[in-house]
Coordinates of C-alpha atoms and ligand atoms in Angstrom, one line a residue:
X1 CA 0.0 0.1 -0.1
X2 CA 1.6 3.2 -1.2
X3 CA 1.2 6.7 0.4
X4 CA -0.9 7.6 -2.6
X5 CA -3.3 4.8 -1.7
X6 CA -3.5 6.0 1.9
X7 CA -4.4 9.4 0.4
X8 CA -7.7 7.7 -0.6
X9 CA -8.5 6.6 2.9
X10 CA -7.3 9.4 5.3
X11 CA -6.6 13.1 4.9
X12 CA -2.9 12.7 4.3
X13 CA -0.2 13.2 1.6
X14 CA 2.9 11.4 0.4
X15 CA 4.9 14.6 1.3
X16 CA 3.7 14.6 4.9
X17 CA 4.2 10.9 5.5
X18 CA 7.6 10.7 3.8
X19 CA 9.1 13.9 5.2
X20 CA 8.0 12.8 8.9
X21 CA 8.7 9.2 8.7
X22 CA 10.7 8.2 5.6
X23 CA 7.9 5.7 4.6
X24 CA 6.8 5.4 1.0
X25 CA 4.8 2.2 1.2
X26 CA 4.1 -0.8 3.4
X27 CA 2.6 -4.4 2.8
X28 CA -0.8 -5.3 3.9
X29 CA -1.5 -9.1 4.4
X30 CA -4.5 -10.7 2.6
X31 CA -7.8 -10.9 4.5
X32 CA -7.5 -14.6 4.9
X33 CA -3.8 -14.5 5.9
X34 CA -3.1 -14.6 9.6
X35 CA 0.1 -13.8 11.5
X36 CA 1.0 -17.5 11.7
X37 CA 0.7 -17.9 7.9
X38 CA 3.3 -15.2 7.3
X39 CA 5.4 -16.7 10.2
X40 CA 5.4 -20.1 8.6
X41 CA 6.4 -18.7 5.3
X42 CA 9.4 -17.1 6.9
X43 CA 10.2 -20.2 9.0
X44 CA 10.3 -22.4 5.8
X45 CA 12.8 -20.1 4.2
X46 CA 15.0 -20.0 7.3
X47 CA 14.9 -23.8 7.6
X48 CA 15.8 -24.1 4.0
X49 CA 18.8 -21.6 4.1
X50 CA 20.0 -23.4 7.4
X51 CA 19.5 -26.9 6.0
X52 CA 17.3 -27.7 9.0
X53 CA 14.5 -30.3 8.9
X54 CA 11.2 -29.6 10.8
X55 CA 11.7 -32.4 13.3
X56 CA 15.1 -31.0 14.3
X57 CA 13.4 -27.9 15.9
X58 CA 13.1 -28.1 19.6
X59 CA 11.7 -24.7 20.4
X60 CA 9.5 -22.2 18.5
X61 CA 9.3 -18.7 19.9
X62 CA 7.0 -16.2 18.1
X63 CA 7.3 -12.6 18.9
X64 CA 4.1 -10.8 18.1
X65 CA 1.5 -8.3 19.4
X66 CA -1.0 -9.5 16.8
X67 CA -1.4 -13.2 17.5
X68 CA -3.8 -15.3 15.5
X69 CA -5.8 -15.8 18.7
X70 CA -5.5 -15.2 22.4
X71 CA -4.7 -18.8 22.6
X72 CA -3.5 -21.2 21.3
X73 CA -0.2 -19.5 20.7
X74 CA 0.8 -18.4 17.3
X75 CA 3.8 -20.6 17.7
X76 CA 1.6 -23.6 18.0
X77 CA 0.0 -22.7 14.6
X78 CA 3.4 -22.2 13.1
X79 CA 4.3 -25.7 14.5
X80 CA 1.3 -27.2 12.7
X81 CA 2.1 -25.4 9.5
X82 CA 5.7 -26.5 9.2
X83 CA 5.3 -30.0 10.9
X84 CA 7.8 -29.3 13.7
X85 CA 6.4 -31.9 15.9
X86 CA 9.2 -32.1 18.4
X87 CA 9.1 -28.4 19.3
X88 CA 7.9 -26.8 22.5
X89 CA 5.9 -23.6 21.5
X90 CA 5.3 -20.1 23.0
X91 CA 4.6 -16.6 22.0
X92 CA 6.5 -13.6 23.5
X93 CA 4.8 -10.2 23.9
X94 CA 7.2 -7.2 23.9
X95 CA 5.6 -5.2 21.1
X96 CA 8.2 -3.9 18.6
X97 CA 11.1 -5.1 20.8
X98 CA 9.8 -8.7 20.5
X99 CA 12.3 -10.2 18.1
X100 CA 15.3 -9.2 20.1
X101 CA 13.7 -10.3 23.3
X102 CA 12.8 -13.7 21.6
X103 CA 16.3 -14.1 20.2
X104 CA 17.7 -13.6 23.8
X105 CA 15.1 -16.2 25.1
X106 CA 16.3 -18.6 22.4
X107 CA 20.0 -17.9 23.2
X108 CA 19.5 -18.7 26.9
X109 CA 17.8 -22.1 26.0
X110 CA 20.5 -22.9 23.4
X111 CA 23.4 -21.8 25.6
X112 CA 22.4 -24.0 28.5
X113 CA 22.1 -27.1 26.3
X114 CA 18.4 -27.5 27.0
X115 CA 17.6 -26.9 23.5
X116 CA 19.7 -27.8 20.3
X117 CA 17.7 -25.8 17.6
X118 CA 15.5 -22.9 18.3
X119 CA 13.3 -21.2 15.6
X120 CA 12.8 -17.6 16.5
X121 CA 10.2 -15.5 14.6
X122 CA 9.0 -11.9 14.5
X123 CA 5.6 -11.7 12.7
X124 CA 2.9 -9.2 12.8
X125 CA -0.5 -8.4 11.0
X126 CA -0.6 -4.8 12.1
X127 CA -3.2 -3.9 9.5
X128 CA -5.8 -5.5 11.8
X129 CA -5.0 -3.3 14.8
X130 CA -5.0 -0.1 12.8
X131 CA -7.7 2.5 13.2
X132 CA -8.0 3.4 9.6
X133 CA -9.7 6.7 10.4
X134 CA -6.7 7.8 12.5
X135 CA -4.1 9.4 10.2
X136 CA -1.5 9.8 12.9
X137 CA -1.1 5.9 13.3
X138 CA -2.4 4.2 10.2
X139 CA 0.2 5.6 8.0
X140 CA 3.1 4.2 10.1
X141 CA 2.6 0.5 10.2
X142 CA 2.7 -2.6 7.9
X143 CA 2.5 -6.4 8.0
X144 CA 5.4 -8.9 7.7
X145 CA 7.4 -11.7 9.2
X146 CA 11.0 -12.9 9.5
X147 CA 12.6 -16.0 11.1
X148 CA 15.9 -17.2 12.4
X149 CA 17.5 -20.4 13.5
X150 CA 19.7 -20.5 16.6
X151 CA 22.1 -23.3 17.5
X152 CA 25.1 -23.5 19.7
X153 CA 28.2 -23.9 17.5
X154 CA 31.8 -23.8 18.4
X155 CA 32.5 -21.4 15.6
X156 CA 33.9 -17.9 16.5
X157 CA 30.7 -16.0 15.7
X158 CA 27.2 -15.5 17.2
X159 CA 25.5 -13.2 19.7
X160 CA 28.0 -11.4 21.9
X161 CA 25.6 -9.8 24.3
X162 CA 22.0 -8.6 24.6
X163 CA 20.7 -5.7 26.6
X164 CA 17.0 -5.9 27.5
X165 CA 15.0 -3.2 29.3
X166 CA 11.4 -2.0 30.0
X167 CA 9.5 0.8 31.8
X168 CA 5.9 -0.3 32.5
X169 CA 5.1 3.1 34.0
X170 CA 4.7 4.5 30.5
X171 CA 2.5 1.7 29.2
X172 CA -0.4 4.2 28.3
X173 CA 1.7 6.0 25.7
X174 CA 1.6 3.1 23.1
X175 CA -1.0 0.4 23.5
X176 CA -3.9 -1.6 22.1
X177 CA -6.1 -1.0 25.2
X178 CA -9.2 -3.1 24.4
X179 CA -10.0 -6.7 23.8
X180 CA -8.1 -8.2 26.7
X181 CA -9.1 -8.6 30.4
X182 CA -8.9 -4.9 31.4
X183 CA -11.4 -3.8 28.7
X184 CA -13.1 -6.9 27.2
X185 CA -14.5 -6.7 23.8
X186 CA -17.8 -4.8 24.0
X187 CA -19.8 -2.5 21.8
X188 CA -18.2 0.5 23.8
X189 CA -14.7 -0.8 23.1
X190 CA -15.5 -1.2 19.4
X191 CA -17.1 2.3 19.2
X192 CA -14.2 3.9 20.9
X193 CA -11.8 1.8 18.7
X194 CA -10.1 0.7 21.8
X195 CA -9.2 -2.5 20.0
X196 CA -6.9 -0.6 17.8
X197 CA -3.4 0.8 18.4
X198 CA -3.2 4.1 20.3
X199 CA -0.1 6.2 20.4
X200 CA 1.2 9.4 21.8
X201 CA 3.6 10.0 18.8
X202 CA 5.8 12.7 20.2
X203 CA 6.3 11.1 23.6
X204 CA 7.1 7.8 21.9
X205 CA 9.6 9.6 19.6
X206 CA 11.6 11.0 22.5
X207 CA 11.7 7.8 24.6
X208 CA 12.6 5.7 21.5
X209 CA 15.7 7.9 20.8
X210 CA 16.9 8.0 24.3
X211 CA 16.4 4.4 25.2
X212 CA 17.7 3.0 21.9
X213 CA 20.8 5.1 22.0
X214 CA 21.5 4.3 25.7
X215 CA 21.1 0.5 25.1
X216 CA 23.2 0.5 22.0
X217 CA 26.0 2.1 23.8
X218 CA 25.5 -0.4 26.8
X219 CA 25.8 -3.3 24.5
X220 CA 28.9 -1.9 22.9
X221 CA 30.5 -1.1 26.4
X222 CA 29.8 -4.6 27.6
X223 CA 31.9 -6.0 24.9
X224 CA 34.6 -3.3 25.1
X225 CA 33.7 -2.3 21.5
X226 CA 33.1 1.1 20.1
X227 CA 30.8 2.3 17.3
X228 CA 33.7 2.4 14.9
X229 CA 34.1 -1.4 15.4
X230 CA 30.5 -2.0 14.1
X231 CA 30.1 -2.5 10.3
X232 CA 26.3 -2.3 10.2
X233 CA 23.5 -1.1 12.6
X234 CA 20.2 -2.7 12.2
X235 CA 17.7 -0.4 13.9
X236 CA 14.0 -0.9 14.5
X237 CA 12.4 0.4 11.3
X238 CA 9.8 2.7 12.8
X239 CA 10.7 6.2 11.4
X240 CA 13.7 7.4 9.6
X241 CA 14.0 10.5 11.8
X242 CA 14.2 8.4 14.9
X243 CA 17.1 6.6 13.3
X244 CA 18.9 9.9 12.3
X245 CA 18.4 11.1 16.0
X246 CA 19.9 7.9 17.3
X247 CA 22.9 8.2 14.9
X248 CA 23.6 11.6 16.3
X249 CA 23.6 10.5 19.9
X250 CA 25.8 7.4 19.4
X251 CA 28.2 9.0 16.9
X252 CA 27.2 6.9 13.9
X253 CA 26.8 8.3 10.4
X254 CA 23.4 7.4 8.7
X255 CA 25.3 5.1 6.1
X256 CA 26.1 2.8 9.0
X257 CA 22.3 2.0 9.4
X258 CA 20.5 -0.5 7.2
X259 CA 17.2 1.1 6.3
X260 CA 14.1 -0.4 4.7
X261 CA 11.5 1.5 6.5
X262 CA 10.7 3.3 3.1
X263 CA 9.4 0.0 1.7
X264 CA 7.8 -1.8 4.6
X265 CA 6.9 0.8 7.3
X266 CA 7.0 -0.3 11.0
X267 CA 6.3 -4.1 11.1
X268 CA 6.7 -4.1 14.8
X269 CA 8.2 -7.4 16.1
X270 CA 9.1 -8.4 12.5
X271 CA 11.1 -5.3 11.7
X272 CA 14.5 -6.2 13.0
X273 CA 14.6 -9.7 11.5
X274 CA 13.3 -8.5 8.1
X275 CA 15.9 -5.8 7.9
X276 CA 18.6 -8.2 9.1
X277 CA 17.6 -10.8 6.5
X278 CA 17.6 -8.3 3.7
X279 CA 21.0 -6.8 4.7
X280 CA 22.6 -10.4 4.9
X281 CA 21.1 -11.4 1.6
X282 CA 22.2 -8.3 -0.3
X283 CA 25.8 -8.4 1.0
X284 CA 25.6 -5.4 3.4
X285 CA 26.7 -7.7 6.2
X286 CA 29.7 -9.9 5.8
X287 CA 31.1 -12.9 7.8
X288 CA 33.2 -11.8 10.8
X289 CA 31.7 -8.3 10.9
X290 CA 30.1 -6.7 14.0
X291 CA 26.3 -6.0 13.7
X292 CA 24.5 -4.0 16.3
X293 CA 20.7 -4.4 16.5
X294 CA 18.6 -1.9 18.5
X295 CA 14.9 -1.7 19.1
X296 CA 12.2 0.1 21.0
X297 CA 8.4 -0.5 21.4
X298 CA 5.3 -0.5 23.5
X299 CA 5.6 -1.4 27.2
X300 CA 7.8 0.5 26.9
X301 CA 10.3 -2.1 26.0
X302 CA 13.7 -1.7 24.4
X303 CA 16.7 -4.1 23.5
X304 CA 20.1 -4.1 21.9
X305 CA 22.1 -7.0 20.6
X306 CA 25.8 -7.1 19.4
X307 CA 26.4 -9.9 17.1
X308 CA 29.5 -11.2 15.3
X309 CA 28.2 -12.3 11.9
Ligands
ACO1 N1 -1.0 13.3 7.5 C1 -1.1 14.6 7.5 N2 -1.1 15.3 8.7 C2 -1.0 14.6 9.9 C3 -0.8 13.1 9.8 C4 -0.8 12.6 8.6 N3 -0.7 11.2 8.4 N4 -0.7 12.7 11.1 C5 -0.8 13.9 11.9 N5 -1.0 14.9 11.1 C6 -1.1 16.2 11.6 C7 -1.8 16.4 13.0 O1 -3.0 16.4 12.9 C8 -1.2 17.8 13.4 O2 -2.0 18.6 12.8 P1 -2.4 20.0 13.7 O3 -1.1 20.6 14.1 O4 -3.3 20.8 12.8 O5 -3.0 19.4 14.9 C9 0.2 17.8 12.8 O6 0.2 16.9 11.7 C10 1.4 17.5 13.6 O7 1.0 16.3 14.4 P2 2.1 15.7 15.3 O8 1.5 14.4 15.9 O9 2.6 16.7 16.3 O10 3.3 15.4 14.2 P3 4.7 15.0 14.5 O11 5.6 15.9 13.8 O12 5.0 14.6 15.9 O13 4.8 13.6 13.7 C11 4.7 11.2 14.1 C12 4.0 12.5 14.1 C13 5.3 11.0 12.7 C14 3.9 10.2 14.5 C15 5.9 11.3 15.0 O14 5.5 11.9 16.4 C16 6.6 10.2 15.3 O15 7.4 9.7 14.4 N6 6.5 9.6 16.5 C17 7.2 8.3 16.7 C18 6.1 7.3 16.7 C19 6.6 6.0 16.1 O16 7.4 5.9 15.1 N7 5.9 5.0 16.6 C20 6.1 3.7 16.1 C21 5.7 2.8 17.2 S1 6.8 2.9 18.5 C22 8.1 2.2 17.8 O17 8.0 1.3 17.0 C23 9.3 2.9 18.2

């Protein structure tokens, strides 16, 4: 869906959206396509790339804030779609930060030896939680999925550190307030569109910059690395202006960031892994290089991971 198509839905313009966010277009899943369907497609590609058979997978973690259903978990549906009959399955809720949280959960299981092979997925159908009458939010988000396989290998590469953080006192600033146990689905919830995403954009912007910059620097500091050692930064693809502001804070030129927000918008928990996958496939990241991933989302939650590729 291009900005021009959005102009037909709400009072907006390509100029406004692109200049404020860097977004030109986003993808919208088909009506009959649920989050687990996109997640399973991504999982199949990751398994093919990694040469992994479905029954080798011991754990599936799906990071999402748009699950197929309250339960069963989206991970259980993915298990069914891909035939990973030996896997334990769970979802992880950390909004946009979900993929890096899930990657760290997978890392902990794998590094204790409790699990040999973990399938980590970030997947979202954000289009179903958009208020398509609210131009301040519906222009920002898109649908998508990405997946990674984690295994413990003796090779000199992998996840060097992960920094995870949250501040639940600011939960009201970015939320889908209705449809859960606090405000169960009712006519009033639907009338007030409380089942849709609500956001205090300027506040989110401010906290996103501060927390992503701080967690990125903390991850580097823990490994005795500097920003100059990093070849590529994969930031949460929410808004090109947030990314520019982070660059200024951490002393990284814009060219060091991998950006695809112009083509996908903010895909929430899928954003980091979709960008990482693209960057790896198109040669932007090479074996042995340091890659810094950094993310922020509702909760508030945030995370940074430093990886040797
Ligand atoms: N098209 C045209 N005008 C718009 C639109 C739109 N899509 N949206 C808002 N406006 C108008 C507003 O109505 C307002 O008009 P008014 O002055 O007449 O009242 C004016 O633009 C300014 O609105 P602001 O909300 O103050 O605009 P701002 O410059 O702050 O930009 C934005 C809004 C892009 C949402 C910005 O605050 C932002 O990027 N925030 C970060 C939010 C984000 O990226 N969230 C993603 C989820 S969290 C995460 O993933 C990190």
